[in-house]
mmCIF file of C-alpha atoms and ligand atoms in Angstrom:
data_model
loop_
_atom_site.group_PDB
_atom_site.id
_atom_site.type_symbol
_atom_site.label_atom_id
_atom_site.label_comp_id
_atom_site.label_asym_id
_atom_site.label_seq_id
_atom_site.Cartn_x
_atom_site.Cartn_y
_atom_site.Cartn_z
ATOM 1 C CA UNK T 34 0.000 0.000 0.000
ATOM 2 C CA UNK T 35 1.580 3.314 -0.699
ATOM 3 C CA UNK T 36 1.710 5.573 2.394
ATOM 4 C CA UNK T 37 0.080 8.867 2.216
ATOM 5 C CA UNK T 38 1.082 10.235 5.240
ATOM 6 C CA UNK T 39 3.496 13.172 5.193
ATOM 7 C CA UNK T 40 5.953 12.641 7.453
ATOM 8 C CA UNK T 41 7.608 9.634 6.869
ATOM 9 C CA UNK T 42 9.468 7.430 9.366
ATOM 10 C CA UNK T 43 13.534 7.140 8.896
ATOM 11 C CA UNK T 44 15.020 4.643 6.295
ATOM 12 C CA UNK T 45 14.899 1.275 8.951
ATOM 13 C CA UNK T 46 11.436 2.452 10.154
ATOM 14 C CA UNK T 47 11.420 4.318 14.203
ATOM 15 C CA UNK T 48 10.622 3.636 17.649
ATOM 16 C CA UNK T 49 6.670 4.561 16.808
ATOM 17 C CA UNK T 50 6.623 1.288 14.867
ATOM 18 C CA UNK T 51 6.365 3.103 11.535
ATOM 19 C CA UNK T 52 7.030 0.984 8.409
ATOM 20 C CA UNK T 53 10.755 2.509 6.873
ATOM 21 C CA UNK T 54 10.498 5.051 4.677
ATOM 22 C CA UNK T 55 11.229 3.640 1.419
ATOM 23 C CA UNK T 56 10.810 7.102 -0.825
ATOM 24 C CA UNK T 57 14.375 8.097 -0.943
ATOM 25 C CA UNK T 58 15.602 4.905 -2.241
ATOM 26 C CA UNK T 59 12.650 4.596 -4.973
ATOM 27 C CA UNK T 60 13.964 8.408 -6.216
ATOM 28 C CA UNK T 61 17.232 7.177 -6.643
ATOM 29 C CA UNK T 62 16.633 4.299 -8.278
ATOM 30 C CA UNK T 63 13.280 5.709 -10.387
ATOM 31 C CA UNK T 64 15.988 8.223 -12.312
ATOM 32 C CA UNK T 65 18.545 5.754 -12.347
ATOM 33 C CA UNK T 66 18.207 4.426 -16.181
ATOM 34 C CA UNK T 67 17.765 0.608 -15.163
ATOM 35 C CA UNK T 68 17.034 -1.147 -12.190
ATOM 36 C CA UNK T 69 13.947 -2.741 -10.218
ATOM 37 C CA UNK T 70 11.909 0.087 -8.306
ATOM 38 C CA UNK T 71 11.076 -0.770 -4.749
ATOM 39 C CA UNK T 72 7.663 -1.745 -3.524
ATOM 40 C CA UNK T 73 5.328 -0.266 -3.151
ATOM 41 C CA UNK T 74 5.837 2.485 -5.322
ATOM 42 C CA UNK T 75 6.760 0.580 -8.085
ATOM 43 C CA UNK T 76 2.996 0.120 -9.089
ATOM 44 C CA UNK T 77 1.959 3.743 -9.173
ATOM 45 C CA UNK T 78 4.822 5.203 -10.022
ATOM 46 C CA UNK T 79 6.725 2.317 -12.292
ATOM 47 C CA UNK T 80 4.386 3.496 -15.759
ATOM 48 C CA UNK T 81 5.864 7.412 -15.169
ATOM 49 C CA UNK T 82 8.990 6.147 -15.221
ATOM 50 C CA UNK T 83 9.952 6.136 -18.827
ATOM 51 C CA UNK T 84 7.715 6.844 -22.427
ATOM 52 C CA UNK T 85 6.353 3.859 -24.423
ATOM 53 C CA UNK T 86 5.843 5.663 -27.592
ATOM 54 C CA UNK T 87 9.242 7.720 -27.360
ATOM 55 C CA UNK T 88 11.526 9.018 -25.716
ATOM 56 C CA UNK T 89 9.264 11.587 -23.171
ATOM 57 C CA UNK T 90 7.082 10.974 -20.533
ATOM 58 C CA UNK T 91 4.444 13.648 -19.879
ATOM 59 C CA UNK T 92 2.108 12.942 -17.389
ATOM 60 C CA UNK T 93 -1.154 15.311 -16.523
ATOM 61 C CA UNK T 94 -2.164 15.871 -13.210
ATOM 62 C CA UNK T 95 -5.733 16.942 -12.209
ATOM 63 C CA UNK T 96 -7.285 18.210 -8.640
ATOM 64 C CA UNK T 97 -10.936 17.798 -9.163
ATOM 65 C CA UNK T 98 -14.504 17.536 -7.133
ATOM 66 C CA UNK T 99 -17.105 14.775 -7.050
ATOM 67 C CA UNK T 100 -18.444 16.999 -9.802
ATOM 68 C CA UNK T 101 -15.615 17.519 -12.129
ATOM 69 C CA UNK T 102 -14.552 20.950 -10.740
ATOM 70 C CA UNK T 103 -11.035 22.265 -10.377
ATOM 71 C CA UNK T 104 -12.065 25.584 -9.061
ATOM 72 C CA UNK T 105 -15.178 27.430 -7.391
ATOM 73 C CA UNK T 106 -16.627 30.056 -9.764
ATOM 74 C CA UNK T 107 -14.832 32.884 -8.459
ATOM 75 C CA UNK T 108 -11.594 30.967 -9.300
ATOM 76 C CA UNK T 109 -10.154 29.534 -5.293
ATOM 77 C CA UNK T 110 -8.895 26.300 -5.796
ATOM 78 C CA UNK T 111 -6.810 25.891 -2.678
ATOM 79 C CA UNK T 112 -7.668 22.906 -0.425
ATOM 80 C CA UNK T 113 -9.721 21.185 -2.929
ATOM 81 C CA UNK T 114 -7.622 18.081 -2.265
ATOM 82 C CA UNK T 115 -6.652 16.962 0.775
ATOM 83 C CA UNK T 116 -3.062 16.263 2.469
ATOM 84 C CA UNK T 117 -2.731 12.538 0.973
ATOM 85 C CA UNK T 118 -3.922 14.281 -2.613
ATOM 86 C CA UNK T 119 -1.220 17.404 -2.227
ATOM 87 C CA UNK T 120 1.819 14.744 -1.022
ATOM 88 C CA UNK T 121 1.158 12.918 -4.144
ATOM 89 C CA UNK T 122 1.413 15.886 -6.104
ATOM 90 C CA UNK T 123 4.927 16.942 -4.651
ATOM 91 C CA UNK T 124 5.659 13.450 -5.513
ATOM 92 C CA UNK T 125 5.184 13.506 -8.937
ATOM 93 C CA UNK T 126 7.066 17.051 -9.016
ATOM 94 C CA UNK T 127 10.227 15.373 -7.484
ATOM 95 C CA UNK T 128 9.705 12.593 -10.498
ATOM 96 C CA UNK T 129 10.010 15.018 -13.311
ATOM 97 C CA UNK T 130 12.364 17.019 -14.649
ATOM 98 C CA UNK T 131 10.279 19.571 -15.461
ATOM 99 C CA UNK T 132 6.488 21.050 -14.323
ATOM 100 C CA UNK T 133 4.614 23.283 -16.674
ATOM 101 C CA UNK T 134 1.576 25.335 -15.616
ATOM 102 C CA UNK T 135 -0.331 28.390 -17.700
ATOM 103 C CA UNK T 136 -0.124 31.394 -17.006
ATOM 104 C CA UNK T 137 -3.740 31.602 -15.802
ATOM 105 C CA UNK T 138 -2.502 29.245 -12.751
ATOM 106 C CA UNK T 139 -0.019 31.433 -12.197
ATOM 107 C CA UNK T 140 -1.918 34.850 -12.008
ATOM 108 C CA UNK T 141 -4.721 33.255 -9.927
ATOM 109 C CA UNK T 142 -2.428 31.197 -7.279
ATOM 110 C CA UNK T 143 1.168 32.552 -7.640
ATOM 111 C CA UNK T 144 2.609 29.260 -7.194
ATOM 112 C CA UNK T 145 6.330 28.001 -6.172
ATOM 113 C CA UNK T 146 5.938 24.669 -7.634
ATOM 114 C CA UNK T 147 8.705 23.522 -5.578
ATOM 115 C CA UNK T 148 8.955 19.648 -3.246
ATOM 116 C CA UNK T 149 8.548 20.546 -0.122
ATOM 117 C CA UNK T 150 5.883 17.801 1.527
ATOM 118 C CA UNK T 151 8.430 15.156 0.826
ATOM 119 C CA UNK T 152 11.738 14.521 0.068
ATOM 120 C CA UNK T 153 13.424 15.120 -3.604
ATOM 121 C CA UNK T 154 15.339 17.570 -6.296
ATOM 122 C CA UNK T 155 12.776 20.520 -7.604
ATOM 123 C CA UNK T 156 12.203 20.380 -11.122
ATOM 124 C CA UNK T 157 12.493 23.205 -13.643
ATOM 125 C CA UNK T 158 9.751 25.587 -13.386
ATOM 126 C CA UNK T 159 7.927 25.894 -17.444
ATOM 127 C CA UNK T 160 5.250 28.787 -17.410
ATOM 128 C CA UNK T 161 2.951 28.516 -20.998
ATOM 129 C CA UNK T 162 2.337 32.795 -21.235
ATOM 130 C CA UNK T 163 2.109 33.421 -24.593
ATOM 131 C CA UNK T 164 1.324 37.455 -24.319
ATOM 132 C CA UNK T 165 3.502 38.133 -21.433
ATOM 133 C CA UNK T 166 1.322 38.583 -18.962
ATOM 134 C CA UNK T 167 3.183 37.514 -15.835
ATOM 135 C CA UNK T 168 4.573 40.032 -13.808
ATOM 136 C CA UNK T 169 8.288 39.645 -12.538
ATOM 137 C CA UNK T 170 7.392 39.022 -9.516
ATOM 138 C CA UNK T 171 5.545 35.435 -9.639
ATOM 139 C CA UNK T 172 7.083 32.830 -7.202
ATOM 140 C CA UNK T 173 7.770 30.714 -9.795
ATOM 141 C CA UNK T 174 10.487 33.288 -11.192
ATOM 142 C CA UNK T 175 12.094 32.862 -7.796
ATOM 143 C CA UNK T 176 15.679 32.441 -7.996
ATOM 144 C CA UNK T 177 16.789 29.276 -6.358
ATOM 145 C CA UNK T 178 19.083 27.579 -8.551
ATOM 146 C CA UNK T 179 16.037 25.888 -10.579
ATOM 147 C CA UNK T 180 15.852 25.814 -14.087
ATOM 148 C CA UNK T 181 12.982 28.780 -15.006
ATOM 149 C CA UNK T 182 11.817 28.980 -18.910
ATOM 150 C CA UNK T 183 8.888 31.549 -20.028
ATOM 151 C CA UNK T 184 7.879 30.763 -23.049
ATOM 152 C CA UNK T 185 5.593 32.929 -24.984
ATOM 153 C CA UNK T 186 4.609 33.295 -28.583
ATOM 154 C CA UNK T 187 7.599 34.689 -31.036
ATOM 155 C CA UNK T 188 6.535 38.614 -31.411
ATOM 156 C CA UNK T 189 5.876 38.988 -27.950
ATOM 157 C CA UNK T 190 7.980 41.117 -25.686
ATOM 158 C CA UNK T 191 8.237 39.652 -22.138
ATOM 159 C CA UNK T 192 10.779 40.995 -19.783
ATOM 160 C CA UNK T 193 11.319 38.436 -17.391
ATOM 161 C CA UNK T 194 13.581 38.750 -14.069
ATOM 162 C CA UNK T 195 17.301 37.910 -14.762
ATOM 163 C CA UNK T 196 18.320 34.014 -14.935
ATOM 164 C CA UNK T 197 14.477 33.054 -16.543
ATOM 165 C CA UNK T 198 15.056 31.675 -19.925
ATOM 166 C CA UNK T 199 12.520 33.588 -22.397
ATOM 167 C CA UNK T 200 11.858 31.161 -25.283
ATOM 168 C CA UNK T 201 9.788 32.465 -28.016
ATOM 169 C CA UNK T 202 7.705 29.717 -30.240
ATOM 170 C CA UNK T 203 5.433 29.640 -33.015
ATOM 171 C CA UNK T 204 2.239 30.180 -31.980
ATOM 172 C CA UNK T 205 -1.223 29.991 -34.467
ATOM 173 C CA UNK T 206 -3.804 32.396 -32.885
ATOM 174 C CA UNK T 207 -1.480 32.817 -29.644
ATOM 175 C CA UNK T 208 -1.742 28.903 -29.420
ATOM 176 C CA UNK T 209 1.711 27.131 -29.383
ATOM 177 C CA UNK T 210 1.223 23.447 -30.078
ATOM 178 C CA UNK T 211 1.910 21.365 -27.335
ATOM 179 C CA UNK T 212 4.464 18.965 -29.644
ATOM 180 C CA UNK T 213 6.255 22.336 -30.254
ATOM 181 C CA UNK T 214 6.375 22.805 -26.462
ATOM 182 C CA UNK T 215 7.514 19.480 -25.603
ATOM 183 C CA UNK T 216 10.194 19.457 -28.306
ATOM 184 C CA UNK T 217 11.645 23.318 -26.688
ATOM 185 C CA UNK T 218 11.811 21.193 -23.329
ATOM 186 C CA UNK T 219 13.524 17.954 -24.533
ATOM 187 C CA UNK T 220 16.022 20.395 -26.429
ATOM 188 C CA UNK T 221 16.980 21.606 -22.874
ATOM 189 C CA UNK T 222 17.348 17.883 -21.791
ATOM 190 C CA UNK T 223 13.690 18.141 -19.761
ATOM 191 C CA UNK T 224 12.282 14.785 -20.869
ATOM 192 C CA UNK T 225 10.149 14.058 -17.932
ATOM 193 C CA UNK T 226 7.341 16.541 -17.982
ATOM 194 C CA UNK T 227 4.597 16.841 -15.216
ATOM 195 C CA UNK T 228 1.474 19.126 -16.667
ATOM 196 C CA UNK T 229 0.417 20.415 -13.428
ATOM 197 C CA UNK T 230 -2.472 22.719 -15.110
ATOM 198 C CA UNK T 231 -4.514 24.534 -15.393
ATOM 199 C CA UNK T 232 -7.913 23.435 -17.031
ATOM 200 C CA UNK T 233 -6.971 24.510 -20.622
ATOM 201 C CA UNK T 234 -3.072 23.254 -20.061
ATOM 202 C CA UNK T 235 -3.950 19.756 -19.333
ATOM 203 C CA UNK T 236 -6.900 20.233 -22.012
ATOM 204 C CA UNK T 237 -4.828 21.099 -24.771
ATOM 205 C CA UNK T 238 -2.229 18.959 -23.890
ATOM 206 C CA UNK T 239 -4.933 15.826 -23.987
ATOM 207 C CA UNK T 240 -6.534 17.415 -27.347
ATOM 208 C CA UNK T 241 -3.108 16.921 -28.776
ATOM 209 C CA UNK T 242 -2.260 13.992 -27.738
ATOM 210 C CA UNK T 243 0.657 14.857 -25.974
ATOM 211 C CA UNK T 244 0.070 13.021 -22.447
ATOM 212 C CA UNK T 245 1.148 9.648 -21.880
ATOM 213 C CA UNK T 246 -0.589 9.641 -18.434
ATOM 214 C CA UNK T 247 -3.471 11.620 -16.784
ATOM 215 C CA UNK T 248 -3.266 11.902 -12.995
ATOM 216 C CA UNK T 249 -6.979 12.977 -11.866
ATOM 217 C CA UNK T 250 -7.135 13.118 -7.962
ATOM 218 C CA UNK T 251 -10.963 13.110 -7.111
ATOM 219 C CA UNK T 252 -11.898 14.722 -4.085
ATOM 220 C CA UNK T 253 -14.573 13.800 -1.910
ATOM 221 C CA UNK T 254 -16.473 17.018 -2.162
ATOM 222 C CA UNK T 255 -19.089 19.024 -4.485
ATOM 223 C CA UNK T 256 -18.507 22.645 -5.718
ATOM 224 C CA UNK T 257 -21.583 22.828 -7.664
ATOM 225 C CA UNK T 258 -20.515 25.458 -9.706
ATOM 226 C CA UNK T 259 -16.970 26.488 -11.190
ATOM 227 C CA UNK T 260 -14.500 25.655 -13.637
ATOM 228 C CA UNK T 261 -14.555 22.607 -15.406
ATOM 229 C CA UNK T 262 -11.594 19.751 -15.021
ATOM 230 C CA UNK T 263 -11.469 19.283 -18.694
ATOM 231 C CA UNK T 264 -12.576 21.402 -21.924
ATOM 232 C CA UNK T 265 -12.744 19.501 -24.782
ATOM 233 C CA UNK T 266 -14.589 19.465 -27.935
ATOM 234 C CA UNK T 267 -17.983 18.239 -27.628
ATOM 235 C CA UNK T 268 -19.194 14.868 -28.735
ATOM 236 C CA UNK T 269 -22.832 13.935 -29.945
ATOM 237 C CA UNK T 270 -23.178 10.989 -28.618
ATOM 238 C CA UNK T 271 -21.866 9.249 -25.392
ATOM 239 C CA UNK T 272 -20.676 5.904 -27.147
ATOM 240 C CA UNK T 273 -18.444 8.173 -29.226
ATOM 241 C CA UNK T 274 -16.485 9.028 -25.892
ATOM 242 C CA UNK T 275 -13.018 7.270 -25.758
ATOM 243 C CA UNK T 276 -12.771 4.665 -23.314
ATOM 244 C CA UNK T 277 -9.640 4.328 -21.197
ATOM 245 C CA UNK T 278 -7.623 2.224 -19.105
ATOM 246 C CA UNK T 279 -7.758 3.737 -15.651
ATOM 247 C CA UNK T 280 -6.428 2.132 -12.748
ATOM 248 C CA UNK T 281 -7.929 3.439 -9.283
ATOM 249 C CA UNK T 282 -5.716 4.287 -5.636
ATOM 250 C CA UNK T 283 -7.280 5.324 -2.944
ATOM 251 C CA UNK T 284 -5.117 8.077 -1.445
ATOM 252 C CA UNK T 285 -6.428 8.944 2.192
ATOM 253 C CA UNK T 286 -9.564 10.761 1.763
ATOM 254 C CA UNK T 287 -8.790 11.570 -1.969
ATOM 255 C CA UNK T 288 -8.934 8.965 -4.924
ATOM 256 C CA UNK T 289 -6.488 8.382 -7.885
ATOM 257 C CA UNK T 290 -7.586 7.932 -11.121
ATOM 258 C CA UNK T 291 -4.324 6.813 -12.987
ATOM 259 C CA UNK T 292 -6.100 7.128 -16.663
ATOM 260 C CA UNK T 293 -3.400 5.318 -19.586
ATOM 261 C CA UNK T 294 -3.417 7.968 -22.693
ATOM 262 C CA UNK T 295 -0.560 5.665 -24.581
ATOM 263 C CA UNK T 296 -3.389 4.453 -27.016
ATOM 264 C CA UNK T 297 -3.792 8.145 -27.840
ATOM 265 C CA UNK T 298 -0.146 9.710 -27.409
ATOM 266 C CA UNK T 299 1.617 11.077 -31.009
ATOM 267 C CA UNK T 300 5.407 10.531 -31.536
ATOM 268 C CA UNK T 301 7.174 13.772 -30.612
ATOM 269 C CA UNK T 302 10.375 12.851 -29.283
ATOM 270 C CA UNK T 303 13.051 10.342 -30.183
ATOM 271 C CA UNK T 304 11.284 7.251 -31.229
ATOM 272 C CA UNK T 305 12.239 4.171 -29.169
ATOM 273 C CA UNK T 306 14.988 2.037 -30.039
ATOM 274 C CA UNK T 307 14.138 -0.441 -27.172
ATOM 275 C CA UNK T 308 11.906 -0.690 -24.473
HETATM 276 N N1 LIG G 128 -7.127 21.692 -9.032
HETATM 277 C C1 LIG G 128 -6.029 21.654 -9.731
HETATM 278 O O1 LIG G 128 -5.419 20.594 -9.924
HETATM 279 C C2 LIG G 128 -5.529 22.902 -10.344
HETATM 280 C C3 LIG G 128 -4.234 22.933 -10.869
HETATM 281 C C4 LIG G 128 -3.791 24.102 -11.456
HETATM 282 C C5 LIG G 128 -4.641 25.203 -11.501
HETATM 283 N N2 LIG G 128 -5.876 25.137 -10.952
HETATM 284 C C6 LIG G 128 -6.817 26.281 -11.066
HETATM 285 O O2 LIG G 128 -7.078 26.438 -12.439
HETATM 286 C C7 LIG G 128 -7.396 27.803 -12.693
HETATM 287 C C8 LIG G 128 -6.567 28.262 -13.878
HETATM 288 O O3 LIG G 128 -6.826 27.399 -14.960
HETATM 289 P P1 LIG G 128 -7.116 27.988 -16.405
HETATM 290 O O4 LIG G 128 -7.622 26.870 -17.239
HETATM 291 O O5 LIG G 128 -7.970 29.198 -16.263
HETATM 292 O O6 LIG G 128 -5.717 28.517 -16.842
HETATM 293 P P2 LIG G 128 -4.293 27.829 -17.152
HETATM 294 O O7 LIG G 128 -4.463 26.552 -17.865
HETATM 295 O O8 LIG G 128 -3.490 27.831 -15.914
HETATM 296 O O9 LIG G 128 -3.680 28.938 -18.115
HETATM 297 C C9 LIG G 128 -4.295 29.148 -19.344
HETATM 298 C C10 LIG G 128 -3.527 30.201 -20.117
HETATM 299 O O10 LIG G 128 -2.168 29.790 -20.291
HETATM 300 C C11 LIG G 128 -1.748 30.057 -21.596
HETATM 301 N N3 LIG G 128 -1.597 28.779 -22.303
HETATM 302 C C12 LIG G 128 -1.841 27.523 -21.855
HETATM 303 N N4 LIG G 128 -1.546 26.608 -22.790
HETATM 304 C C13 LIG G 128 -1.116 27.301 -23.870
HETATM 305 C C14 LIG G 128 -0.677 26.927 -25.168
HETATM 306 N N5 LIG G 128 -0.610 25.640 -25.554
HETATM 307 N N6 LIG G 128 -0.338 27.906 -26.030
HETATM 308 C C15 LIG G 128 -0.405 29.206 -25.674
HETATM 309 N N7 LIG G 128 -0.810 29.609 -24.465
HETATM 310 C C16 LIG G 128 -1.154 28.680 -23.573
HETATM 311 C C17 LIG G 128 -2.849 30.911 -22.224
HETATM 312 O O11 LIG G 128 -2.532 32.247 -21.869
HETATM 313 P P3 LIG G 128 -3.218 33.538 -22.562
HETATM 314 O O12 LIG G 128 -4.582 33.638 -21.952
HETATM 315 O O13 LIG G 128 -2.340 34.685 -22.196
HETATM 316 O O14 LIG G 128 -3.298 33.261 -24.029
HETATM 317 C C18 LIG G 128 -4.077 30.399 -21.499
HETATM 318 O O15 LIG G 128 -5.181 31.255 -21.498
HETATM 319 C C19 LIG G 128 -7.103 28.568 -11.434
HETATM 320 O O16 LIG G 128 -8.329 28.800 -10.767
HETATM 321 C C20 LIG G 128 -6.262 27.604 -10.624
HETATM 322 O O17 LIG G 128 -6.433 27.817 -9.262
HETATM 323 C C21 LIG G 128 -6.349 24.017 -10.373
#
């Protein structure tokens, strides 16, 4: 069973009769290019581990309600998962080697996107703001040795505090594609990618079938009104919706719906030479 809690007992386990604390060994072995990971985070984490269809991983990660929420309608989003839901999020940032939100996350919550609930390296810090928007002052710009990119559409003039990486891509209608996104990462050597959000991130991300891996953490709760999880193009009828493979964790009070995109993920990287 994974452990949700967020302190975890030392590496042989402590005089509270805690299990050991397994996570530091997993991290060095999950980045490690072989090896067997350790129970028992081999099973949730083993599939983010390395791409099937190239050489990226991107994996999506979703914070929703009972009723497919992310936000209430005036936009507060904090607290709609719970501790076991949040720890598993720092998890998956300390997996990656990189963690891309849009800029709309980043006006609204002014994130650090840092590890701090457990142990583990902070990835670089990817913010999707095509016009600019972001003022220099954003936590994420904070200057702590990470890795900071901006990257905007070409044309645009962003000033961005010193030691943030402007990159400037093609964008159609202030849209940059997300293979063109993922291929200005992997050119930087970021090959594990963690879509943390928002709403239309992870959405156009999925649209293009550019995530091998969809994180949704359900919450136990009803907003009844706010911003959807997902916005995609409608359907007509329900037996056109895709079906797929989702494996289900309970997390504490939260529950993990590990959904498998690989059926729907393009080539955009390296294709693989073995598996
Ligand atoms: N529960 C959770 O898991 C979770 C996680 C993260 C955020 N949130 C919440 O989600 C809300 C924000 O979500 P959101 O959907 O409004 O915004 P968002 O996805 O954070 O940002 C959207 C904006 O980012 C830019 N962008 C994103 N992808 C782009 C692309 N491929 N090409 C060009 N630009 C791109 C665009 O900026 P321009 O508008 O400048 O074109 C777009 O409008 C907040 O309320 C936040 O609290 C919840």
């Amino acid at each position: 069973m994974v452990p949700t809690h967020l302190h975890a007992a030392a590496a042989d386990g402590d005089a509270a009769g805690r299990p050991p604390d397994t996570w530091p060994q997993f991290l060095q072995t999950f980045r490690a290019p072989t090896g067997r990971l350790p129970a028992p985070w081999d099973d949730l984490f083993g599939p983010i581990r390395a791409g099937i269809i190239d050489d990226l991983l991107v994996v999506g990660q979703i914070g929703q309600s009972l009723d497919g929420r992310i936000a209430t309608a005036s936009g507060h989003s904090k607290y709609v998962n719970g501790p076991a839901g949040l720890t598993h999020l720092h998890r998956l940032r300390a997996l990656v080697d990189a963690v891309v939100i849009g800029v709309g996350t980043a006006l609204a919550d002014d994130p650090q996107l840092t590890v701090r609930r457990v142990t583990g390296p902070n990835p670089a810090r990817v913010i999707l703001d095509p016009r600019g928007r972001l003022p220099g002052s954003a936590r994420v710009f904070a200057n702590d040795g990470v890795c900071r990119l901006l990257l905007t559409a070409q044309g645009t003039q962003a000033p961005a505090p010193p030691g943030v990486e402007v990159v400037a891509l093609p964008a159609a209608s202030g849209h940059i594609s997300p293979p063109t996104i993922l291929a200005a990462l992997a050119e930087r050597g970021l090959q594990r990618v963690l879509i943390e959000g928002g709403a239309e991130t992870v959405s156009r991300f999925l649209i293009a079938g550019c995530l091998d891996r969809l994180h949704v953490l359900v919450a136990p709760i009803i907003l009844g009104a706010g911003q959807a999880s997902l916005v995609l193009p409608p359907i007509q009828r329900a037996d056109e919706a895709v079906r797929i493979p989702v494996r289900s964790i309970q997390l504490d009070g939260d529950l993990l719906l590990d959904c498998d995109l690989s059926a729907q993920r393009v080539p955009v990287g390296r294709a693989k030479t073995s598996t």
